[in-house]
């Protein structure tokens, strides 16, 4: 249970969130942020997303060999997955949604859209599939809160977001679903902050070219199936899994000015928001190897791909 002082901060922050203002939030433990952001029914548009449509008689078999999750999972609404290079390095994280008549939507970061189109076209060969860009016809939303698992989205592509507890539901459609009518709309920046505090990697800032899918936590987020057949990039992924050694992981981090220190209470603020995306983490002492690199950021919170031995346990 949260202590009284934390509960008071939670109530204050919840009111600030409803006014779409963050300012500064202080909690004693990182997990206390979840009580702040998950306690009310909310939704937000997810920015910088592109949607490709893959359809045709061979669409399922084609996509089964192109990415690292099992297409059977997509028929439960949708699934998280990763597209890899032949060397097993990450090209893009993606959500795949099953549609009627052997069609699928592939949702990716807009910055990798052209790369994805080229790659899918390159491997299509004689497969009976059509690949089209339907980004102009689709919008992406995230909805969360106590009532989000009970929402109905008839005829709209959606899936339960399994990347972290209480992430909510991912929705792709042409217009805002009526199911959102009783939920409070929030800016996309709040969605970004919320996923970062949960340690959920997403998009080109977090899934960089040189990374392995397990370093980006795709296994933790149910985005890799280790029992499926062959797919592009499988060999290194399976070998890493069976060896059980992953030397780097994406973790949530909080930044503060050098003279402020850190520790308790933990503080998230949009009043001090340094531009740190894609910068190296520099150790305070002399060390030959830098311990990590910053990915997504929101305010003074961020995600960083860190060498596991340098990650301090709070």
XYZ file of C-alpha atoms in Angstrom, residues 6-310:
305
model
C 2.432 9.336 -1.309
C -1.347 9.038 -1.613
C -1.645 12.800 -1.152
C 0.847 13.336 -3.983
C -1.040 10.804 -6.125
C -4.322 12.697 -5.709
C -2.625 16.007 -6.486
C -0.953 14.600 -9.582
C -4.163 12.939 -10.797
C -5.854 16.362 -10.795
C -2.885 17.827 -12.675
C -3.089 15.047 -15.252
C -6.771 15.779 -15.839
C -5.741 19.371 -16.662
C -3.030 17.927 -18.984
C -0.292 19.527 -16.892
C 2.556 17.526 -15.408
C 4.951 19.981 -13.717
C 6.658 18.012 -10.919
C 5.795 14.676 -9.281
C 7.616 13.092 -6.359
C 7.269 9.507 -5.139
C 9.305 7.267 -2.883
C 9.498 4.259 -5.192
C 9.537 3.893 -8.968
C 6.492 1.596 -8.843
C 4.487 4.360 -7.115
C 4.301 6.161 -10.457
C 1.957 3.410 -11.655
C -0.602 4.344 -9.016
C -0.463 7.896 -10.316
C -0.924 7.207 -14.009
C -3.091 4.075 -13.950
C -5.776 5.108 -11.480
C -8.163 6.894 -13.902
C -9.640 6.071 -17.315
C -7.713 7.917 -20.014
C -6.672 7.731 -23.658
C -4.189 9.475 -25.917
C -3.277 9.573 -29.580
C 0.088 7.929 -30.264
C 2.180 10.121 -32.522
C 4.728 9.291 -35.222
C 3.212 5.953 -36.203
C 2.821 4.510 -39.696
C 0.541 1.655 -40.740
C 1.208 -0.788 -43.574
C -1.350 -3.281 -44.863
C -0.281 -6.766 -45.936
C -3.015 -8.750 -47.662
C -3.409 -11.764 -49.937
C -3.625 -15.544 -49.832
C -0.058 -15.920 -48.559
C -0.094 -12.970 -46.136
C 0.013 -15.018 -42.933
C 2.745 -17.388 -44.117
C 4.746 -14.478 -45.502
C 4.645 -12.501 -42.255
C 5.363 -15.638 -40.220
C 8.782 -15.841 -41.845
C 9.528 -12.121 -41.626
C 9.350 -11.417 -37.891
C 10.150 -13.039 -34.543
C 6.712 -13.711 -33.031
C 4.115 -16.370 -33.888
C 1.313 -15.187 -36.179
C -1.121 -17.292 -34.180
C -0.923 -14.600 -31.478
C -2.074 -11.943 -33.951
C -5.390 -13.737 -34.294
C -6.192 -12.891 -30.681
C -6.512 -9.284 -31.846
C -2.886 -8.369 -32.378
C 0.649 -8.863 -31.138
C 3.961 -7.123 -30.563
C 6.892 -8.302 -32.632
C 10.222 -7.315 -34.128
C 11.593 -7.306 -37.670
C 15.261 -8.268 -37.783
C 18.159 -8.115 -40.193
C 19.652 -11.412 -41.432
C 22.379 -10.870 -38.821
C 19.749 -10.821 -36.043
C 19.910 -7.076 -35.343
C 16.734 -5.107 -34.792
C 15.261 -3.192 -37.724
C 11.938 -2.201 -36.200
C 9.501 -3.050 -33.452
C 5.942 -3.459 -34.711
C 2.383 -4.323 -33.802
C 0.561 -6.692 -36.146
C -3.259 -6.732 -36.150
C -5.319 -9.427 -37.856
C -8.107 -8.299 -40.175
C -10.718 -10.355 -42.032
C -9.946 -11.995 -45.379
C -6.238 -12.738 -44.901
C -5.240 -9.144 -44.241
C -3.016 -7.636 -41.552
C -2.061 -4.163 -40.365
C 1.598 -3.619 -39.441
C 2.093 -0.587 -37.198
C 5.630 0.837 -37.025
C 7.490 4.050 -36.262
C 7.148 6.526 -39.137
C 10.946 6.801 -39.324
C 11.275 3.147 -40.411
C 8.257 3.044 -42.748
C 10.237 3.246 -45.995
C 12.773 0.712 -44.764
C 9.960 -1.679 -43.868
C 8.318 -1.277 -47.264
C 11.606 -1.994 -49.028
C 12.348 -5.033 -46.879
C 8.903 -6.571 -47.262
C 9.018 -5.936 -51.003
C 12.487 -7.492 -51.258
C 11.416 -10.742 -49.563
C 8.016 -10.991 -51.230
C 9.341 -12.800 -54.322
C 6.449 -14.917 -55.643
C 4.310 -14.773 -52.512
C 0.707 -13.842 -53.229
C 0.646 -10.709 -51.102
C 0.033 -7.024 -51.591
C 1.819 -4.413 -49.467
C 0.370 -0.913 -49.189
C 0.811 2.155 -47.004
C -2.481 3.056 -45.282
C -1.036 5.535 -42.783
C -3.207 8.365 -44.089
C -6.315 6.287 -43.359
C -5.376 5.179 -39.846
C -4.853 6.721 -36.425
C -3.298 5.004 -33.406
C -4.525 5.402 -29.825
C -3.648 3.997 -26.431
C -6.390 3.671 -23.824
C -5.788 2.718 -20.196
C -7.334 2.736 -16.747
C -9.502 0.430 -14.631
C -12.247 0.135 -17.265
C -10.020 -0.235 -20.355
C -10.048 -4.085 -20.380
C -13.850 -4.031 -20.594
C -14.174 -1.753 -23.625
C -15.729 -3.050 -26.837
C -14.198 -2.152 -30.215
C -16.410 -3.891 -32.742
C -14.952 -3.698 -36.237
C -11.850 -1.776 -35.105
C -8.331 -3.245 -35.001
C -7.186 -3.454 -31.385
C -5.187 -5.570 -28.960
C -4.436 -5.837 -25.285
C -1.027 -4.250 -24.768
C 0.998 -6.921 -22.973
C 4.311 -5.067 -22.898
C 3.923 -4.172 -19.205
C 1.182 -4.495 -16.552
C -1.736 -2.089 -16.987
C -0.494 -0.705 -20.322
C -4.087 -0.856 -21.542
C -5.374 -1.386 -25.079
C -3.833 -0.406 -28.418
C -6.336 0.743 -31.058
C -5.944 1.470 -34.782
C -8.845 3.010 -36.694
C -9.954 5.675 -39.101
C -11.707 7.761 -36.446
C -11.956 7.960 -32.676
C -13.943 4.948 -31.382
C -17.206 5.679 -29.504
C -15.851 3.537 -26.640
C -13.627 6.479 -25.650
C -16.604 8.691 -24.742
C -16.291 8.113 -20.981
C -12.497 8.409 -20.927
C -10.418 11.570 -20.475
C -8.292 12.548 -23.460
C -4.636 13.267 -22.721
C -1.742 14.566 -24.839
C 0.534 12.034 -26.486
C 3.369 13.246 -24.256
C 1.611 11.722 -21.252
C 1.437 8.369 -23.006
C 5.166 8.652 -23.743
C 6.008 9.458 -20.123
C 3.838 6.643 -18.843
C 5.395 3.967 -21.054
C 8.907 5.213 -20.260
C 8.311 4.965 -16.512
C 7.118 1.388 -17.073
C 10.325 0.598 -18.962
C 8.514 -0.024 -22.269
C 10.688 0.550 -25.333
C 8.994 1.750 -28.525
C 10.068 3.179 -31.845
C 13.321 4.112 -33.533
C 14.821 5.929 -30.519
C 14.804 2.717 -28.467
C 15.082 -0.012 -31.108
C 18.297 1.107 -32.760
C 19.960 -0.790 -35.596
C 22.810 -2.345 -33.622
C 20.596 -3.753 -30.858
C 19.488 -7.324 -30.333
C 15.774 -8.017 -29.740
C 16.470 -9.390 -26.247
C 18.489 -6.306 -25.326
C 15.374 -4.275 -26.152
C 13.292 -6.516 -23.839
C 11.170 -8.002 -26.633
C 11.266 -11.299 -24.732
C 9.973 -9.654 -21.535
C 7.255 -7.866 -23.532
C 6.008 -11.095 -25.191
C 7.307 -10.015 -28.569
C 9.452 -13.105 -29.330
C 8.305 -16.703 -29.782
C 11.169 -19.140 -29.194
C 9.313 -22.210 -30.463
C 8.281 -21.046 -33.934
C 9.951 -22.049 -37.190
C 12.515 -20.175 -39.225
C 12.399 -16.415 -39.724
C 14.812 -13.699 -40.791
C 17.404 -13.169 -38.046
C 16.443 -16.259 -36.041
C 19.876 -17.819 -35.521
C 21.425 -15.151 -33.289
C 18.164 -14.606 -31.387
C 17.783 -18.287 -30.489
C 21.475 -18.659 -29.651
C 21.339 -15.675 -27.288
C 18.221 -17.079 -25.626
C 19.663 -20.565 -25.050
C 22.959 -19.229 -23.763
C 21.027 -17.166 -21.230
C 23.466 -14.258 -21.397
C 22.125 -10.805 -22.280
C 24.744 -8.213 -21.392
C 22.620 -5.121 -22.084
C 19.022 -4.245 -21.324
C 16.784 -1.206 -21.760
C 15.898 0.268 -18.371
C 13.993 3.375 -17.195
C 16.187 6.200 -15.887
C 15.655 9.603 -14.285
C 17.897 12.579 -15.010
C 18.710 15.419 -12.643
C 21.133 18.368 -12.651
C 24.573 17.358 -11.418
C 24.329 19.413 -8.236
C 20.908 18.068 -7.241
C 21.806 14.449 -6.641
C 19.037 11.845 -6.771
C 17.677 9.002 -4.657
C 14.526 9.563 -2.530
C 12.123 11.053 -3.316
C 12.138 10.173 -7.005
C 11.060 13.142 -9.087
C 9.571 13.448 -12.571
C 9.279 16.923 -14.022
C 8.610 18.655 -17.324
C 10.222 21.839 -15.989
C 13.713 20.399 -16.499
C 13.740 18.433 -19.750
C 17.254 17.987 -21.152
C 17.769 16.935 -24.779
C 19.528 13.637 -24.162
C 18.072 11.218 -26.718
C 20.743 9.134 -28.492
C 23.523 10.397 -26.227
C 25.993 8.169 -24.448
C 25.762 7.625 -20.708
C 29.076 8.879 -19.335
C 30.395 7.245 -16.134
C 31.432 9.488 -13.265
C 34.753 7.718 -12.869
C 37.356 6.643 -15.389
C 36.150 3.586 -17.271
C 37.201 2.296 -20.670
C 33.712 1.358 -21.805
C 30.710 3.656 -21.569
C 27.871 1.862 -19.783
C 24.934 2.797 -22.034
C 23.052 5.051 -24.422
C 19.888 7.084 -23.919
C 16.819 6.329 -26.045
C 13.355 7.855 -25.591
C 12.907 10.761 -23.189
C 9.939 12.598 -21.676
C 10.694 15.423 -19.268
C 13.553 14.247 -17.096
C 12.597 10.561 -17.512
C 14.006 8.316 -20.180
C 14.966 4.871 -21.331
C 18.587 3.820 -21.733
C 20.231 0.737 -23.193
C 22.596 -0.071 -20.324
C 25.200 -2.709 -19.646
C 23.618 -4.852 -16.972
C 26.619 -4.776 -14.618
C 26.300 -0.977 -14.359
